[in-house]
Coordinates of C-alpha atoms in Angstrom, one line a residue:
Chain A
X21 CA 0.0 0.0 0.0
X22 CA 1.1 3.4 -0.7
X23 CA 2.1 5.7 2.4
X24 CA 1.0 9.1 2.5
X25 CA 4.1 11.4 3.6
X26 CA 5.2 13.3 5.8
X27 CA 7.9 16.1 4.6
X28 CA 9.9 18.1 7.0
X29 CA 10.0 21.6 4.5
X30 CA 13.8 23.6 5.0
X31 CA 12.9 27.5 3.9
X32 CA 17.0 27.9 3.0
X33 CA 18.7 31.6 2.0
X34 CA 22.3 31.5 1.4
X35 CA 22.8 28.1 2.6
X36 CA 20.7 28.4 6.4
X37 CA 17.2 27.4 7.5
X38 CA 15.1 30.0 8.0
X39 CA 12.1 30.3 9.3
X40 CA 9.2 33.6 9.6
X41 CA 5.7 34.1 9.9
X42 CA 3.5 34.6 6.9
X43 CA 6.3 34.8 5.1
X44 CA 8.3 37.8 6.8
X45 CA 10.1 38.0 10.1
X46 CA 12.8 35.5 9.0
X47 CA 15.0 33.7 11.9
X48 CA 17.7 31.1 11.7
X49 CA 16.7 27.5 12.5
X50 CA 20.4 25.8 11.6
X51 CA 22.5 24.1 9.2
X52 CA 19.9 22.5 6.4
X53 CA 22.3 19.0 6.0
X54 CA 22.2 18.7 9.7
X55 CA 18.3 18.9 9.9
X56 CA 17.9 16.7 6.9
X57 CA 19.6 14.0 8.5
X58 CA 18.2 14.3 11.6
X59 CA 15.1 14.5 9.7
X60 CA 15.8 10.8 7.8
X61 CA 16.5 9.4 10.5
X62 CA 13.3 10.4 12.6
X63 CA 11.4 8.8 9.7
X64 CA 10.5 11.4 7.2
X65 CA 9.7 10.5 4.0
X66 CA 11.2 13.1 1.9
X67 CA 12.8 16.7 2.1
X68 CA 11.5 19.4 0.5
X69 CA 14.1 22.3 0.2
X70 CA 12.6 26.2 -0.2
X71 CA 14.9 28.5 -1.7
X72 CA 13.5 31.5 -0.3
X73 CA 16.3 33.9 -1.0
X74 CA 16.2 33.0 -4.8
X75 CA 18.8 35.9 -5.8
X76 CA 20.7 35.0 -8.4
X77 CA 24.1 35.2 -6.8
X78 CA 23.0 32.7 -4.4
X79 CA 22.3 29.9 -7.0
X80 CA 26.1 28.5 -6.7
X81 CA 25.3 28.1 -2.6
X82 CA 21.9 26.3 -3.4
X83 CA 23.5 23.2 -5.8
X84 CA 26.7 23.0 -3.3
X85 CA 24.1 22.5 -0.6
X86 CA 21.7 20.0 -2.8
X87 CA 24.8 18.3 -3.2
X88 CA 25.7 18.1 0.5
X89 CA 22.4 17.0 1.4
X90 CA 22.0 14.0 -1.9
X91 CA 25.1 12.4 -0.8
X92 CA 24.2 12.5 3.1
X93 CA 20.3 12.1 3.0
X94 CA 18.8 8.9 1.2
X95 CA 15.8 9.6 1.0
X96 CA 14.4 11.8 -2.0
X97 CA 14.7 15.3 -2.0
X98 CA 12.6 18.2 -3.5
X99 CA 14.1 21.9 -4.3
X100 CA 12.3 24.7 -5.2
X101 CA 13.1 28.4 -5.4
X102 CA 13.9 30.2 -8.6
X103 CA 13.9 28.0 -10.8
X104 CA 13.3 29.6 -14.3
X105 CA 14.1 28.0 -16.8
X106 CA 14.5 24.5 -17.9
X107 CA 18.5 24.4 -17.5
X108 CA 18.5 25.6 -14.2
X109 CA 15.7 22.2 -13.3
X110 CA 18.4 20.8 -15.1
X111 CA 21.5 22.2 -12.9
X112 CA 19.6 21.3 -9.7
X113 CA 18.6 17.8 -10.6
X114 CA 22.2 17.1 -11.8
X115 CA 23.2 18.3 -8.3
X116 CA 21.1 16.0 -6.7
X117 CA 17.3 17.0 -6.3
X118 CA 14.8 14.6 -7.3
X119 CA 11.8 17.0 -8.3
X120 CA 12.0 20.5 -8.3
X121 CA 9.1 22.6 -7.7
X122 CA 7.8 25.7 -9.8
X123 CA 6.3 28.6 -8.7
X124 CA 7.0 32.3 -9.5
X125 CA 8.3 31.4 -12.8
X126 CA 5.2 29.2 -14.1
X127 CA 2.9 31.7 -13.1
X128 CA 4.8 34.2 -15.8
X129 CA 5.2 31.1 -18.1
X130 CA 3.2 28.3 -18.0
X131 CA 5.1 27.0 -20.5
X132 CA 8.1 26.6 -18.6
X133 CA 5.8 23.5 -17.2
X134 CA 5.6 21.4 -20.2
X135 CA 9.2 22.1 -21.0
X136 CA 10.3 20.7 -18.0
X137 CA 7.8 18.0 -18.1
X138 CA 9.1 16.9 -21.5
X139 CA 12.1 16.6 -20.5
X140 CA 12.4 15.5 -17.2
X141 CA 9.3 13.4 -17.1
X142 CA 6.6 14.9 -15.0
X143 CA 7.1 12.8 -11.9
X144 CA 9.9 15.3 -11.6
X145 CA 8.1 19.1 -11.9
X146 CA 6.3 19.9 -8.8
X147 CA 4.0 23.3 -8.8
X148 CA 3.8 25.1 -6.1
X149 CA 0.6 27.5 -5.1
X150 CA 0.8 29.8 -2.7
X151 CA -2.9 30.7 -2.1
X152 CA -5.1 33.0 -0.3
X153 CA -8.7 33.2 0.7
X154 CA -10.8 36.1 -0.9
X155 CA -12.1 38.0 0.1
X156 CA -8.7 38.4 1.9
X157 CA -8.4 37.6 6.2
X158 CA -9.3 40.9 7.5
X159 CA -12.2 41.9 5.5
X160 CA -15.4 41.8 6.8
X161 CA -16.4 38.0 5.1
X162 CA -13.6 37.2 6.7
X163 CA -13.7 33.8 4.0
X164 CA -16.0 32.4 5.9
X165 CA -18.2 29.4 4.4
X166 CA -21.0 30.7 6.6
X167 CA -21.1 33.7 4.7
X168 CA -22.8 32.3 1.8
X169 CA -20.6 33.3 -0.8
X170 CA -18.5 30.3 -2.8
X171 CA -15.2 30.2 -1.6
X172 CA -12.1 31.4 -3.8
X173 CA -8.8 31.6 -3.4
X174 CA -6.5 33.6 -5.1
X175 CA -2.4 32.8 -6.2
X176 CA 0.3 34.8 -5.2
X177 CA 3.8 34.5 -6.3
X178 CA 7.5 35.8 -5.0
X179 CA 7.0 34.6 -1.8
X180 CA 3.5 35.3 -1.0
X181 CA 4.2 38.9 -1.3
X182 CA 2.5 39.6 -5.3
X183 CA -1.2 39.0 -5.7
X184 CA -2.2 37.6 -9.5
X185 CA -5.0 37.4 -11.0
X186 CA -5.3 33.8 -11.1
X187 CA -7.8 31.5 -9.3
X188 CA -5.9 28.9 -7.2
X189 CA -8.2 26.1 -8.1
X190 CA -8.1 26.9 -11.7
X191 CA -4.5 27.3 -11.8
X192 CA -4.1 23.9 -10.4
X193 CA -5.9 22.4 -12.7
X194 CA -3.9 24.2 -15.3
X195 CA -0.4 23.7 -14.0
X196 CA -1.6 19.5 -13.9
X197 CA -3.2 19.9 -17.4
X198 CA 0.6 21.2 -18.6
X199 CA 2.7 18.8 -17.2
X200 CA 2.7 19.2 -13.3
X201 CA 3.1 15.6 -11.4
X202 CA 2.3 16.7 -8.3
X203 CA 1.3 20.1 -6.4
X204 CA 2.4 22.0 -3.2
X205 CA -0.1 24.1 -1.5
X206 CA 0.4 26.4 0.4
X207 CA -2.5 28.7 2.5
X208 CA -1.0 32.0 2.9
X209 CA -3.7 32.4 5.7
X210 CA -2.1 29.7 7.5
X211 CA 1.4 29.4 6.8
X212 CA 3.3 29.9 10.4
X213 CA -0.3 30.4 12.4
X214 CA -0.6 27.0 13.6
X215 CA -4.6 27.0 12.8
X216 CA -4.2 24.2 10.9
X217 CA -4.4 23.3 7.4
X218 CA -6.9 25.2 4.9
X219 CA -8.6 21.8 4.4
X220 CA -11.0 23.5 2.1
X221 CA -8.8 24.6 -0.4
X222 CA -6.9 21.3 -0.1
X223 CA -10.4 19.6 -0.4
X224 CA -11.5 22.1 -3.9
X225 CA -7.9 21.0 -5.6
X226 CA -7.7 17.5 -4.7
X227 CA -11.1 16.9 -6.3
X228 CA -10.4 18.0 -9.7
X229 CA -6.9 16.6 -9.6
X230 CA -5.5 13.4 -10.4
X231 CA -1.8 14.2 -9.1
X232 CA -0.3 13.7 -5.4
X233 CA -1.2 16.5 -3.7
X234 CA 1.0 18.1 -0.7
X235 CA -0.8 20.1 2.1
X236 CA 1.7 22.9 3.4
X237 CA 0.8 25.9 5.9
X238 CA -0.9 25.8 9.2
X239 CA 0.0 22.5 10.9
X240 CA 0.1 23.3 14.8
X241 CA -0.2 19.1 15.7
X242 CA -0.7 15.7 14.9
X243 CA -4.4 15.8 14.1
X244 CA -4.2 18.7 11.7
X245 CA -1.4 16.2 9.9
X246 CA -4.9 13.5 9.8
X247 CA -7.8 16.2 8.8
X248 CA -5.6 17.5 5.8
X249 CA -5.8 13.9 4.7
X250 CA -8.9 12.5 5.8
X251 CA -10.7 16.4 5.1
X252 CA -8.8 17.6 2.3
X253 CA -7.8 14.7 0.3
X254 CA -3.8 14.8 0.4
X255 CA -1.2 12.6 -0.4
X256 CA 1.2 14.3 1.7
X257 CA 1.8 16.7 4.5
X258 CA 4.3 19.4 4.8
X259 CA 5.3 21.4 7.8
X260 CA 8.5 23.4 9.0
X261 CA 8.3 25.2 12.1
X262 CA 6.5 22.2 14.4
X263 CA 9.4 20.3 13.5
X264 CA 12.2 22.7 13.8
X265 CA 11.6 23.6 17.1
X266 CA 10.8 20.4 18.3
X267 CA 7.7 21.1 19.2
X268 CA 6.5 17.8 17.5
X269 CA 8.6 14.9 16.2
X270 CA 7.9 13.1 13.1
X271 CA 7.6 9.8 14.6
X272 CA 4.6 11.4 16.6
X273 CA 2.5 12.5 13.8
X274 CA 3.2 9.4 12.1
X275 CA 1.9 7.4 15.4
X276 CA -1.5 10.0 15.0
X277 CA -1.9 9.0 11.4
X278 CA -1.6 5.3 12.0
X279 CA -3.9 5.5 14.6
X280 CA -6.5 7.0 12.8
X281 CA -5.9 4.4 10.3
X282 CA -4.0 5.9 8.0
X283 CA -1.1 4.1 6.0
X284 CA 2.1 5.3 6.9
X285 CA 6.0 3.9 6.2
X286 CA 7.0 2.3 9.6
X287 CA 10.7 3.0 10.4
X288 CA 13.4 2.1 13.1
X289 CA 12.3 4.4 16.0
X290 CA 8.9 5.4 14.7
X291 CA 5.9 4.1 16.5
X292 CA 3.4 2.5 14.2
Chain B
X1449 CA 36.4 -3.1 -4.2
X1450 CA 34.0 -4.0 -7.1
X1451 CA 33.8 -0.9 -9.8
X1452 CA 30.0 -0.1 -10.5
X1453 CA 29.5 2.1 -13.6
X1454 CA 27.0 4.0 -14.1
X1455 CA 25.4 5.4 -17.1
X1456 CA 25.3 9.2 -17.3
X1457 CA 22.9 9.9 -20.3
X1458 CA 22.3 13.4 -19.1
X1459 CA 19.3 13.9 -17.2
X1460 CA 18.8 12.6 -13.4
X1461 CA 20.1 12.3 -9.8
X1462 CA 23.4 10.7 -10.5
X1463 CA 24.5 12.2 -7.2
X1464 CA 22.9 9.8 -5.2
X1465 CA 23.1 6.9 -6.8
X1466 CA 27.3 7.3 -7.3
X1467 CA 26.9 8.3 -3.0
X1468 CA 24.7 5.0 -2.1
X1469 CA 26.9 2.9 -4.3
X1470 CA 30.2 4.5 -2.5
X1471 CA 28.3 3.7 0.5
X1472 CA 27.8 0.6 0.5
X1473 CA 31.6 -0.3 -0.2
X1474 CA 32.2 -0.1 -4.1
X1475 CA 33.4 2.5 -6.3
X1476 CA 31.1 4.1 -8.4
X1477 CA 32.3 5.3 -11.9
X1478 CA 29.5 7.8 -13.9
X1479 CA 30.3 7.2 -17.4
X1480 CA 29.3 8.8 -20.6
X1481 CA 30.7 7.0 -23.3
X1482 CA 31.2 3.9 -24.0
X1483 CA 35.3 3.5 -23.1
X1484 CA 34.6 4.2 -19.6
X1485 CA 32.7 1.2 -19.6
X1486 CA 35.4 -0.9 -20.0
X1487 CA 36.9 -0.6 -16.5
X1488 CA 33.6 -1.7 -14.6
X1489 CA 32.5 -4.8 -13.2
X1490 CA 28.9 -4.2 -13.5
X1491 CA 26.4 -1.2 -14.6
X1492 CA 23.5 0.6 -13.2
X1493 CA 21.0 2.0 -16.2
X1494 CA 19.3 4.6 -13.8
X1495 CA 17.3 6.8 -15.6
X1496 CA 14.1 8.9 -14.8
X1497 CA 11.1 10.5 -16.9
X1498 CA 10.4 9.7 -20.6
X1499 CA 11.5 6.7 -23.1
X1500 CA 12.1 8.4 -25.8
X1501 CA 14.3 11.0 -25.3
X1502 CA 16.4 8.8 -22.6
X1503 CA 17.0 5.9 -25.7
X1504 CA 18.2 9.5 -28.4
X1505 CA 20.4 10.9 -25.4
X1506 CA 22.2 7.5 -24.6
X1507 CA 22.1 6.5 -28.9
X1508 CA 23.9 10.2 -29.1
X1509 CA 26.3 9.1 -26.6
X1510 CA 27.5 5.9 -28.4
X1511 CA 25.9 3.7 -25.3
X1512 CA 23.5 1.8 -26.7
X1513 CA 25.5 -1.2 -28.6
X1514 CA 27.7 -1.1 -25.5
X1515 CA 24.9 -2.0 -23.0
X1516 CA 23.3 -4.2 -25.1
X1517 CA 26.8 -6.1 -25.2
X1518 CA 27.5 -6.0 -21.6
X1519 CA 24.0 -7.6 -21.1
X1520 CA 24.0 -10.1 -23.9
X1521 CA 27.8 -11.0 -22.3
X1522 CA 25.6 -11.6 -19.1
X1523 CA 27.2 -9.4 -17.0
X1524 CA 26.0 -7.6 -13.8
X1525 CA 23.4 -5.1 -14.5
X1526 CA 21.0 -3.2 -12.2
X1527 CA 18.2 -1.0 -13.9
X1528 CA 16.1 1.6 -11.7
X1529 CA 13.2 3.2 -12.5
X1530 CA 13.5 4.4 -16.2
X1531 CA 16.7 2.0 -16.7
X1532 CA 14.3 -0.7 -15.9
X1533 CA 11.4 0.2 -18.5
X1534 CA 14.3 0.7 -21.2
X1535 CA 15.1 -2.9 -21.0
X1536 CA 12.0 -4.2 -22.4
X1537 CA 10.4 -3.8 -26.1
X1538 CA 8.9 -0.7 -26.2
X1539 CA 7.3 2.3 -24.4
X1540 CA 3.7 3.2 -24.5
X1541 CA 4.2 6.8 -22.9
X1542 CA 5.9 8.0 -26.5
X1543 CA 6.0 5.1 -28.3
X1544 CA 9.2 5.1 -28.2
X1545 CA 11.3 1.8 -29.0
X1546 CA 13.7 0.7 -26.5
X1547 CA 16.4 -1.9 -26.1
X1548 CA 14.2 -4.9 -26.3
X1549 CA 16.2 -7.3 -23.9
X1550 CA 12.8 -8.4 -22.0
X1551 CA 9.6 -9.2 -24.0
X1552 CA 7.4 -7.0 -23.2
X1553 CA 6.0 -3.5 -23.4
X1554 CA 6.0 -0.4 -20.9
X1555 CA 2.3 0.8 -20.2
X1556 CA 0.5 3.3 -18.3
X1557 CA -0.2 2.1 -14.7
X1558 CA -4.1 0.4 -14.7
X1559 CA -6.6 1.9 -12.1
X1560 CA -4.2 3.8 -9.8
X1561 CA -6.1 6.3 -8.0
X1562 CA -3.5 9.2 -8.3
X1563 CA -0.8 9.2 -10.9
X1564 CA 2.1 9.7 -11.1
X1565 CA 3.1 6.7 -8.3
X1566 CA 4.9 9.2 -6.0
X1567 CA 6.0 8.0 -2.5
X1568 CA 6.8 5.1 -0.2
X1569 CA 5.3 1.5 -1.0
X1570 CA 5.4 -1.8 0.3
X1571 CA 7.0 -4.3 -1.9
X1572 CA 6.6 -8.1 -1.9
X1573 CA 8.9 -10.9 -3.0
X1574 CA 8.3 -14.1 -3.4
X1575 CA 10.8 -17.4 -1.7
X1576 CA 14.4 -16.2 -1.1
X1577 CA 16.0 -13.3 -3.5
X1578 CA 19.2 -12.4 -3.3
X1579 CA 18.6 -8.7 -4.1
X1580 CA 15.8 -8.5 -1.2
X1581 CA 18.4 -10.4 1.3
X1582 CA 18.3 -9.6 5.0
X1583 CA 15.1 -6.8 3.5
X1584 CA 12.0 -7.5 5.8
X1585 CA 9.1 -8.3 3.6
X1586 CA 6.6 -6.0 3.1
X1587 CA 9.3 -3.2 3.3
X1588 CA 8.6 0.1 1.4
X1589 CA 10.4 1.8 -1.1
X1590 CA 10.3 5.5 -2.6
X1591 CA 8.8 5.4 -5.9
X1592 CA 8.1 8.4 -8.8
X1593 CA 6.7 7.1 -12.2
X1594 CA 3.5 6.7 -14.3
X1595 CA 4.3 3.6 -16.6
X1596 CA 5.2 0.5 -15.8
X1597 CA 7.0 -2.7 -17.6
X1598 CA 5.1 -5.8 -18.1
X1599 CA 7.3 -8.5 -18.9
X1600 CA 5.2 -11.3 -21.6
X1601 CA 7.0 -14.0 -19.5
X1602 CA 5.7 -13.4 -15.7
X1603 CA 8.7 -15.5 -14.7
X1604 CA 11.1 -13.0 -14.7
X1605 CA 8.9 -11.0 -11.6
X1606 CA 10.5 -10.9 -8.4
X1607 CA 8.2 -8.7 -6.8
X1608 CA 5.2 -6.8 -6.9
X1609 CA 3.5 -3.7 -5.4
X1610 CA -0.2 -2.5 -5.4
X1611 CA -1.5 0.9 -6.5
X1612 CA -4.8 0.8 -7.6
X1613 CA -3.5 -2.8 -9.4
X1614 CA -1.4 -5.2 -8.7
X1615 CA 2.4 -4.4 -10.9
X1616 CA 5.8 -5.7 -11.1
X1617 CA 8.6 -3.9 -9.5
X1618 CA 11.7 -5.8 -10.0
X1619 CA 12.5 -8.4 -12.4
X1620 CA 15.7 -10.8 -13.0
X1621 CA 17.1 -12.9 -15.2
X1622 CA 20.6 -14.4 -14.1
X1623 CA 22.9 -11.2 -13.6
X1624 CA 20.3 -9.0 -15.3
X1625 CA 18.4 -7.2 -12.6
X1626 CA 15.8 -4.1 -12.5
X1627 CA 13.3 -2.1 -9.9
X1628 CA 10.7 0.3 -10.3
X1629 CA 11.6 1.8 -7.5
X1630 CA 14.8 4.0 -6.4
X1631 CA 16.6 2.3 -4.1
X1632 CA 19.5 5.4 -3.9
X1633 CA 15.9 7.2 -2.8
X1634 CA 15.0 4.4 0.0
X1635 CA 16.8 4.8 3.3
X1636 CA 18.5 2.0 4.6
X1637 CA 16.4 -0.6 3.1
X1638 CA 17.6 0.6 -0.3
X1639 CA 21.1 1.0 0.6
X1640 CA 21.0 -2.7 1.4
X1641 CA 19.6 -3.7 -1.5
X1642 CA 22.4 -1.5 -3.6
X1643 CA 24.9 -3.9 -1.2
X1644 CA 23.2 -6.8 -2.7
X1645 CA 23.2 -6.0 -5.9
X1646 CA 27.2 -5.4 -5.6
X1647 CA 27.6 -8.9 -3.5
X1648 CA 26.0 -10.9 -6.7
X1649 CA 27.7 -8.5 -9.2
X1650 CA 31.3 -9.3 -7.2
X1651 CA 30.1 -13.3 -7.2
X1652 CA 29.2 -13.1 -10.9
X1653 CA 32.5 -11.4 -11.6
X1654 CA 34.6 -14.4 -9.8
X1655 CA 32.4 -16.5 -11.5
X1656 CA 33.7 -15.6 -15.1
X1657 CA 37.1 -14.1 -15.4
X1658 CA 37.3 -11.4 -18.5
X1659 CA 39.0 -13.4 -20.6
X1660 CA 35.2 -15.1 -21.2
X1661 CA 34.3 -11.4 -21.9
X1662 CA 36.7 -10.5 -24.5

């Protein structure tokens, strides 16, 4: 039976974890390799690295570190950040990625999706949607179901800081339709606010998808790792700041899936 | 130390791969031509995404005739993920033509609920294998792909995983071996099976000298 994941995410600028709120207030959480392989050997099931510093001048201290972490860490390992073009997937998968995730980029070019996808194979382009409830938090609706009104969500891209014009859902759709294999969303709303997953807009993707989908942004504890799968339909769960600071270890939410009956990969030293 | 080559067509986590094989006490050699070959005691066809453009990449590099020869010579070979599917006839996902050592085609993975096949699954092997060796059964492995190989003989299936439908994952035949899944991707339980794969590629290489080879 397939297990569905659980992936420690490392936001990384110039070669450090990182960590902020909502995007901003940025703090050093350690060396990436070291948390990677503590990480492995607590029983994740992948490593997703962020690239959240993205300058151009920093791309040289992004592959050394991807290398670091593929000959250290054996289990598979996501990067995204960047990327724009199809020979910089190239340049990050030769240094040891696995996938690489698009966001910023694809929005500007779709395209850039199916080029990867062609050739790379689309088990290896990950999109990334960094999405937002409308009306946004703060306004009166509040995006509340209650209120009556459908709910939407809207994309952002550079980091959660540039609002587009594209529907979440729809973009979804379209970044699968063009070659995405799998998607990571995020809920700006939730990301760093512990008030657990947007389940909703987990739950509107993952019906009209057919690709793994990755919950990110929100998780406070082990049951919001279970509602994102059993409420909004995910393959996989992503969190950062639970795990960084200790404040839960893998092997726990793992124990909270499996106990809700959910199939998980068992390892040494992780109660199943 | 036994010298594990391994094929560098140009796209693809070589990194880990060359690090798990160092790993687990040989030396890895990444080659991209067919000379480099000749130093090895067995290969690893990795390999990830689609057929086609993997078979024009490693035709452009002069590899194909070589690992056809190596195989045919019944030397030690270990296909993974893409490297696997390239063994058999042909591809459905471009209709590409591949290298046609296994009857059998490559087809789109029946009734899985999400495609691509992306994470850990269990795997089961039937009676003893040497590549599964000192491997609980039922172990998982890391997979990413959307096709899978169906040999026409099912004899040459070692194991099997479920998703959605039943489906092969490794096959062999003598020193010709191949998994679905990416064992350089799979913790310790791939790391052993990399260790297997060099104990019967060193065994294999006492067994015929390279004189037999020439």
């Amino acid at each position: 039976m397939l297990s569905r994941r659980v992936i420690p995410c490392l936001d990384v600028a110039s070669g450090r974890v990182v960590k902020g709120t909502r995007f901003v207030d940025l703090v050093d959480e350690g060396d990436p390799v070291e948390l990677a392989t503590r990480y492995a050997a607590e029983g994740a099931d992948e490593i997703v690295y962020l690239d959240i510093s993205a300058a151009p001048e920093g791309r040289g201290t992004l592959l050394g570190l991807v290398e670091r972490t593929a000959r250290t860490v054996f289990i598979p390992l996501t990067v995204g950040g960047g990327v724009r073009s199809v020979s910089e997937m190239r340049d990050v998968l030769r240094a040891g990625a696995d996938k690489v995730s698009l966001n910023s980029a694809a929005v500007a070019d779709p395209t850039l999706i199916n080029r990867c996808a062609v050739r790379f194979g689309r088990q290896a382009v990950v999109v990334a949607i960094d999405a937002a409830r409308e009306p946004a938090a703060g306004d009166s609706a509040a995006g509340d179901s209650a209120a009556g009104a459908p709910l939407r969500w809207t994309a952002y891209v550079r980091g959660g800081r540039e609002r587009t014009e594209l529907d979440a859902v729809a973009w979804a759709e379209r970044a699968v339709e063009l070659g995405a294999g799998e998607l990571l969303i995020t809920s700006i709303d939730r990301d760093g606010t512990g008030a657990g997953f947007d389940t909703e807009l987990l739950r509107a993707i993952t019906d009209r998808v057919g690709v793994p989908v990755i919950a990110s942004g929100g998780a406070a504890g082990p049951a919001d790792f279970v509602r994102a799968i059993r409420e909004g339909g995910a393959d996989a769960v992503l969190a950062a700041s639970i795990f960084h600071r200790r404040i839960h270890a893998i092997g726990e939410v793992k124990a909270a899936m499996a106990a809700a009956g959910l199939v998980i990969r068992s390892t040494a030293g992780v109660a199943a | 130390m036994i010298r594990v080559a391994i094929a560098d067509y140009g796209a693809g986590n070589l990194v880990s791969i060359a690090r798990a094989i160092e790993v687990v006490g040989a030396q890895p050699l990444v080659i991209g031509d067919a000379e480099a070959l000749r130093g090895a005691d067995a290969l690893v066809v990795p390999g990830v995404g689609a057929a086609a453009p993997a078979m024009d990449r490693l035709r452009r590099r002069g590899l194909v005739e070589p690992i056809l020869a190596w195989i045919r010579a019944g030397r030690p070979v270990l296909g993974i993920c893409l490297g696997l599917q390239l063994l058999f006839d042909g591809s459905d996902e471009d209709g590409a033509a591949t290298l046609g050592l296994i009857p059998g085609r490559t087809v789109r993975l029946a009734n899985a609920p999400t495609l691509p096949h992306i994470g850990w699954n269990t795997v089961d092997w039937v009676g003893h294998q040497p590549l599964f060796e000192g491997i609980e059964p039922g172990a998982a492995f890391y997979f990413v792909h959307s096709y899978v190989a169906m040999p026409d003989d099912p004899g040459v299936v070692i194991a099997e995983s479920e998703h959605g439908s039943r489906f092969p994952v490794a096959i062999a035949r003598a020193n010709l071996l191949a998994v679905q899944f990416h064992p350089e991707r799979s913790g310790a339980d791939g790391l052993r099976l990399l260790a297997n794969f060099t104990a019967i590629a060193a065994a294999a290489t006492l067994d015929a000298p390279v004189t037999a080879l020439a």
